[in-house]
């Protein structure tokens, strides 16, 4: 009993020392602050002279600077993760879970700071920033109960005196490459599950909004995550290639655009790594003539324009079966009622898009569509927000008469742009969705159970919504996406996430009673 008390006191002391090491980081003293790397439990300013400005998209203010991590610093992070792995994998699963319990408690404590940081760096409305953190928090809460999902199987006496059992073991050093659209949720998707399964982790946040990931790492340290278990490196294309090539990294998780995801998958898998890449976003809604008007319009406006259309689960394309005419006026009315302003303002519906380059691309795709014959029903390109004239704002935009040959349909728009198409029947609508190369998810709005069942059976996407927009599932289920939107063998979240971050070892054992002189040879 006394040894248990001493062990507990040692653990508390280690937690305190670990947390104190990150209480007064010198990198905060820079103006603007320079985002640190996290290497072996220490937040350190990179020695790199090259950096990328993190811009507040509503004001163009430089919020911070992200260093381009040097190769030596990257190797130090991998070495720290590799050195921490033997001890961490042998840490009791209950202790790992306790750290996750404390971690989720600290996230709740600091959710206001996290949400404000996300709004300042990403631009999304504050209420969307809270949702970003809360969706990631659900994964942390799920991680608190992972031990029972890692239970193996036991078969006794499969042969004469031979028992066989399987156990799940962590892989080693894993890595995660994150996009800009969910600065808190996606890092938590990745490292919460990975480290609770006993792995150590290298996290590369998006260079556009890395602050939330750093704040979460500080909270993980405060919760007692040992030094070296979680490490953070920053950069752009070069650091991504380095992660893919490093022989000590056993698995890579990626969420982001299609081109980058395809590159990560091919390069990392060629090095023999486990890879999961969720890429691309062009989600459809099919609206039947019998759909509830109010419910459907609310869903289309919320899921089409929320987060400035930059969410991977946005409904960017709507196929109206029987024609758009009965819906158009009310859809326009609701879109024009949305409030476009900085995310920090109360009651904001649409904040700015992430960068000037993103705004220019969205505007180019809109103009290209009009030039190809689309009708510009609502034009949000020239919106002005008083006091924020330099912000990257685009108002809700609706294009009708969109064809599958148009550039806006073939490419990822990633903005508050709703593309409206028409189909004569449900079969034609399903065919349109299935022929599009981007298929994270699709929704149908109808009051017919027969039509809904036909849709869920024949549609070729990973996530299906019936009378609701597509949303990321709860972490105890599985975030599924079909190829080519998903590259890899095992998806995120749920049991699949545990399967990705662990490997099965099968043990067969036989014990002979030598003293009795018995034989139990197979």
PDB file of N, CA and C in Angstrom, residues 27-28 33-36 43 54-55 63-67 110 113-122 133 178-180 182-184 187 191 203-219 232 234:
ATOM      1  N   UNK A  27       9.067  31.844 -26.386  1.00  0.00           N
ATOM      2  CA  UNK A  27       8.585  32.196 -27.721  1.00  0.00           C
ATOM      3  C   UNK A  27       7.426  33.182 -27.661  1.00  0.00           C
ATOM      4  N   UNK A  28       6.721  33.230 -26.517  1.00  0.00           N
ATOM      5  CA  UNK A  28       5.604  34.168 -26.410  1.00  0.00           C
ATOM      6  C   UNK A  28       6.085  35.620 -26.355  1.00  0.00           C
ATOM      7  N   UNK A  33       4.163  36.853 -31.850  1.00  0.00           N
ATOM      8  CA  UNK A  33       4.717  35.616 -31.287  1.00  0.00           C
ATOM      9  C   UNK A  33       5.094  34.629 -32.379  1.00  0.00           C
ATOM     10  N   UNK A  34       6.141  33.898 -32.141  1.00  0.00           N
ATOM     11  CA  UNK A  34       6.632  32.894 -33.079  1.00  0.00           C
ATOM     12  C   UNK A  34       6.194  31.523 -32.569  1.00  0.00           C
ATOM     13  N   UNK A  35       5.420  30.818 -33.346  1.00  0.00           N
ATOM     14  CA  UNK A  35       4.839  29.550 -32.908  1.00  0.00           C
ATOM     15  C   UNK A  35       5.958  28.541 -32.667  1.00  0.00           C
ATOM     16  N   UNK A  36       5.989  27.881 -31.507  1.00  0.00           N
ATOM     17  CA  UNK A  36       7.108  26.993 -31.195  1.00  0.00           C
ATOM     18  C   UNK A  36       6.903  25.585 -31.723  1.00  0.00           C
ATOM     19  N   UNK A  43       8.683  23.331 -25.312  1.00  0.00           N
ATOM     20  CA  UNK A  43       8.285  24.215 -26.397  1.00  0.00           C
ATOM     21  C   UNK A  43       9.485  25.110 -26.714  1.00  0.00           C
ATOM     22  N   UNK A  54       0.966  33.939 -39.966  1.00  0.00           N
ATOM     23  CA  UNK A  54      -0.410  33.513 -39.715  1.00  0.00           C
ATOM     24  C   UNK A  54      -1.259  34.777 -39.705  1.00  0.00           C
ATOM     25  N   UNK A  55      -2.180  34.879 -40.653  1.00  0.00           N
ATOM     26  CA  UNK A  55      -2.928  36.117 -40.875  1.00  0.00           C
ATOM     27  C   UNK A  55      -4.362  35.965 -40.364  1.00  0.00           C
ATOM     28  N   UNK A  63      -1.071  37.473 -36.848  1.00  0.00           N
ATOM     29  CA  UNK A  63      -1.335  36.941 -35.510  1.00  0.00           C
ATOM     30  C   UNK A  63      -0.074  36.331 -34.914  1.00  0.00           C
ATOM     31  N   UNK A  64       0.665  35.607 -35.726  1.00  0.00           N
ATOM     32  CA  UNK A  64       1.884  34.938 -35.279  1.00  0.00           C
ATOM     33  C   UNK A  64       2.687  34.546 -36.510  1.00  0.00           C
ATOM     34  N   UNK A  65       3.835  33.932 -36.259  1.00  0.00           N
ATOM     35  CA  UNK A  65       4.667  33.442 -37.344  1.00  0.00           C
ATOM     36  C   UNK A  65       4.992  31.972 -37.110  1.00  0.00           C
ATOM     37  N   UNK A  66       4.882  31.197 -38.180  1.00  0.00           N
ATOM     38  CA  UNK A  66       5.158  29.757 -38.107  1.00  0.00           C
ATOM     39  C   UNK A  66       6.519  29.489 -38.727  1.00  0.00           C
ATOM     40  N   UNK A  67       7.438  28.882 -37.986  1.00  0.00           N
ATOM     41  CA  UNK A  67       8.753  28.594 -38.556  1.00  0.00           C
ATOM     42  C   UNK A  67       8.703  27.399 -39.505  1.00  0.00           C
ATOM     43  N   UNK A 110     -10.551  25.555 -20.721  1.00  0.00           N
ATOM     44  CA  UNK A 110      -9.960  26.577 -21.589  1.00  0.00           C
ATOM     45  C   UNK A 110     -10.651  26.692 -22.940  1.00  0.00           C
ATOM     46  N   UNK A 113     -10.693  30.200 -24.601  1.00  0.00           N
ATOM     47  CA  UNK A 113      -9.424  30.620 -25.202  1.00  0.00           C
ATOM     48  C   UNK A 113      -9.182  29.899 -26.519  1.00  0.00           C
ATOM     49  N   UNK A 114      -9.477  28.607 -26.543  1.00  0.00           N
ATOM     50  CA  UNK A 114      -9.288  27.831 -27.767  1.00  0.00           C
ATOM     51  C   UNK A 114     -10.169  28.348 -28.887  1.00  0.00           C
ATOM     52  N   UNK A 115     -11.433  28.580 -28.573  1.00  0.00           N
ATOM     53  CA  UNK A 115     -12.371  29.035 -29.596  1.00  0.00           C
ATOM     54  C   UNK A 115     -11.969  30.408 -30.137  1.00  0.00           C
ATOM     55  N   UNK A 116     -11.562  31.313 -29.259  1.00  0.00           N
ATOM     56  CA  UNK A 116     -11.166  32.644 -29.719  1.00  0.00           C
ATOM     57  C   UNK A 116      -9.929  32.574 -30.600  1.00  0.00           C
ATOM     58  N   UNK A 117      -8.974  31.707 -30.238  1.00  0.00           N
ATOM     59  CA  UNK A 117      -7.787  31.539 -31.070  1.00  0.00           C
ATOM     60  C   UNK A 117      -8.159  31.030 -32.459  1.00  0.00           C
ATOM     61  N   UNK A 118      -9.063  30.066 -32.523  1.00  0.00           N
ATOM     62  CA  UNK A 118      -9.498  29.522 -33.807  1.00  0.00           C
ATOM     63  C   UNK A 118     -10.154  30.610 -34.656  1.00  0.00           C
ATOM     64  N   UNK A 119     -11.015  31.416 -34.039  1.00  0.00           N
ATOM     65  CA  UNK A 119     -11.682  32.493 -34.780  1.00  0.00           C
ATOM     66  C   UNK A 119     -10.676  33.510 -35.301  1.00  0.00           C
ATOM     67  N   UNK A 120      -9.687  33.854 -34.500  1.00  0.00           N
ATOM     68  CA  UNK A 120      -8.693  34.839 -34.923  1.00  0.00           C
ATOM     69  C   UNK A 120      -7.807  34.325 -36.049  1.00  0.00           C
ATOM     70  N   UNK A 121      -7.495  33.033 -36.041  1.00  0.00           N
ATOM     71  CA  UNK A 121      -6.592  32.492 -37.054  1.00  0.00           C
ATOM     72  C   UNK A 121      -7.329  31.961 -38.274  1.00  0.00           C
ATOM     73  N   UNK A 122      -8.474  31.334 -38.057  1.00  0.00           N
ATOM     74  CA  UNK A 122      -9.221  30.716 -39.158  1.00  0.00           C
ATOM     75  C   UNK A 122     -10.257  31.657 -39.739  1.00  0.00           C
ATOM     76  N   UNK A 133     -14.015  22.721 -31.288  1.00  0.00           N
ATOM     77  CA  UNK A 133     -13.392  22.170 -30.079  1.00  0.00           C
ATOM     78  C   UNK A 133     -14.236  21.044 -29.499  1.00  0.00           C
ATOM     79  N   UNK A 178      -2.281  17.919 -40.675  1.00  0.00           N
ATOM     80  CA  UNK A 178      -3.626  18.481 -40.496  1.00  0.00           C
ATOM     81  C   UNK A 178      -3.931  19.589 -41.500  1.00  0.00           C
ATOM     82  N   UNK A 179      -5.217  19.764 -41.837  1.00  0.00           N
ATOM     83  CA  UNK A 179      -5.653  20.859 -42.700  1.00  0.00           C
ATOM     84  C   UNK A 179      -6.029  22.083 -41.869  1.00  0.00           C
ATOM     85  N   UNK A 180      -6.469  23.148 -42.542  1.00  0.00           N
ATOM     86  CA  UNK A 180      -6.801  24.377 -41.830  1.00  0.00           C
ATOM     87  C   UNK A 180      -8.242  24.418 -41.342  1.00  0.00           C
ATOM     88  N   UNK A 182     -10.401  22.562 -39.554  1.00  0.00           N
ATOM     89  CA  UNK A 182     -10.772  22.259 -38.172  1.00  0.00           C
ATOM     90  C   UNK A 182      -9.489  22.224 -37.331  1.00  0.00           C
ATOM     91  N   UNK A 183      -9.033  23.383 -36.860  1.00  0.00           N
ATOM     92  CA  UNK A 183      -7.733  23.453 -36.187  1.00  0.00           C
ATOM     93  C   UNK A 183      -7.650  22.689 -34.880  1.00  0.00           C
ATOM     94  N   UNK A 184      -8.784  22.419 -34.234  1.00  0.00           N
ATOM     95  CA  UNK A 184      -8.779  21.657 -32.977  1.00  0.00           C
ATOM     96  C   UNK A 184      -9.263  20.233 -33.186  1.00  0.00           C
ATOM     97  N   UNK A 187      -6.613  17.606 -35.195  1.00  0.00           N
ATOM     98  CA  UNK A 187      -5.506  17.145 -34.346  1.00  0.00           C
ATOM     99  C   UNK A 187      -5.964  16.203 -33.233  1.00  0.00           C
ATOM    100  N   UNK A 191      -4.169  12.534 -32.555  1.00  0.00           N
ATOM    101  CA  UNK A 191      -3.239  12.140 -31.495  1.00  0.00           C
ATOM    102  C   UNK A 191      -3.925  11.595 -30.257  1.00  0.00           C
ATOM    103  N   UNK A 203       3.016  15.680 -34.602  1.00  0.00           N
ATOM    104  CA  UNK A 203       1.878  16.401 -35.174  1.00  0.00           C
ATOM    105  C   UNK A 203       2.379  17.583 -35.995  1.00  0.00           C
ATOM    106  N   UNK A 204       1.875  17.684 -37.243  1.00  0.00           N
ATOM    107  CA  UNK A 204       2.142  18.874 -38.056  1.00  0.00           C
ATOM    108  C   UNK A 204       0.829  19.610 -38.269  1.00  0.00           C
ATOM    109  N   UNK A 205       0.576  20.688 -37.528  1.00  0.00           N
ATOM    110  CA  UNK A 205      -0.649  21.449 -37.738  1.00  0.00           C
ATOM    111  C   UNK A 205      -0.595  22.195 -39.072  1.00  0.00           C
ATOM    112  N   UNK A 206      -1.738  22.708 -39.481  1.00  0.00           N
ATOM    113  CA  UNK A 206      -1.750  23.572 -40.662  1.00  0.00           C
ATOM    114  C   UNK A 206      -0.944  24.827 -40.371  1.00  0.00           C
ATOM    115  N   UNK A 207      -0.162  25.258 -41.349  1.00  0.00           N
ATOM    116  CA  UNK A 207       0.607  26.488 -41.193  1.00  0.00           C
ATOM    117  C   UNK A 207      -0.289  27.726 -41.220  1.00  0.00           C
ATOM    118  N   UNK A 208      -1.564  27.552 -41.594  1.00  0.00           N
ATOM    119  CA  UNK A 208      -2.481  28.699 -41.641  1.00  0.00           C
ATOM    120  C   UNK A 208      -3.096  29.021 -40.281  1.00  0.00           C
ATOM    121  N   UNK A 209      -3.268  28.000 -39.421  1.00  0.00           N
ATOM    122  CA  UNK A 209      -3.880  28.232 -38.107  1.00  0.00           C
ATOM    123  C   UNK A 209      -3.372  27.200 -37.091  1.00  0.00           C
ATOM    124  N   UNK A 210      -2.114  27.307 -36.702  1.00  0.00           N
ATOM    125  CA  UNK A 210      -1.510  26.295 -35.816  1.00  0.00           C
ATOM    126  C   UNK A 210      -1.740  26.518 -34.330  1.00  0.00           C
ATOM    127  N   UNK A 211      -2.305  27.669 -33.959  1.00  0.00           N
ATOM    128  CA  UNK A 211      -2.355  28.030 -32.543  1.00  0.00           C
ATOM    129  C   UNK A 211      -3.125  27.062 -31.671  1.00  0.00           C
ATOM    130  N   UNK A 212      -4.270  26.568 -32.159  1.00  0.00           N
ATOM    131  CA  UNK A 212      -5.081  25.657 -31.346  1.00  0.00           C
ATOM    132  C   UNK A 212      -4.326  24.374 -31.031  1.00  0.00           C
ATOM    133  N   UNK A 213      -3.581  23.860 -31.996  1.00  0.00           N
ATOM    134  CA  UNK A 213      -2.822  22.620 -31.765  1.00  0.00           C
ATOM    135  C   UNK A 213      -1.775  22.815 -30.678  1.00  0.00           C
ATOM    136  N   UNK A 214      -1.109  23.971 -30.693  1.00  0.00           N
ATOM    137  CA  UNK A 214      -0.103  24.253 -29.659  1.00  0.00           C
ATOM    138  C   UNK A 214      -0.770  24.381 -28.292  1.00  0.00           C
ATOM    139  N   UNK A 215      -1.907  25.064 -28.235  1.00  0.00           N
ATOM    140  CA  UNK A 215      -2.623  25.196 -26.968  1.00  0.00           C
ATOM    141  C   UNK A 215      -3.062  23.835 -26.438  1.00  0.00           C
ATOM    142  N   UNK A 216      -3.531  22.969 -27.331  1.00  0.00           N
ATOM    143  CA  UNK A 216      -3.940  21.630 -26.911  1.00  0.00           C
ATOM    144  C   UNK A 216      -2.753  20.831 -26.393  1.00  0.00           C
ATOM    145  N   UNK A 217      -1.602  21.016 -27.014  1.00  0.00           N
ATOM    146  CA  UNK A 217      -0.405  20.314 -26.538  1.00  0.00           C
ATOM    147  C   UNK A 217      -0.006  20.806 -25.149  1.00  0.00           C
ATOM    148  N   UNK A 218      -0.163  22.096 -24.886  1.00  0.00           N
ATOM    149  CA  UNK A 218       0.105  22.621 -23.543  1.00  0.00           C
ATOM    150  C   UNK A 218      -0.825  21.977 -22.514  1.00  0.00           C
ATOM    151  N   UNK A 219      -2.087  21.834 -22.899  1.00  0.00           N
ATOM    152  CA  UNK A 219      -3.050  21.217 -21.980  1.00  0.00           C
ATOM    153  C   UNK A 219      -2.724  19.740 -21.768  1.00  0.00           C
ATOM    154  N   UNK A 232       5.444  18.448 -31.740  1.00  0.00           N
ATOM    155  CA  UNK A 232       4.869  19.268 -32.812  1.00  0.00           C
ATOM    156  C   UNK A 232       5.991  19.859 -33.654  1.00  0.00           C
ATOM    157  N   UNK A 234       6.499  22.209 -37.473  1.00  0.00           N
ATOM    158  CA  UNK A 234       5.777  23.097 -38.373  1.00  0.00           C
ATOM    159  C   UNK A 234       6.462  23.161 -39.731  1.00  0.00           C
TER     160      UNK A 234
END
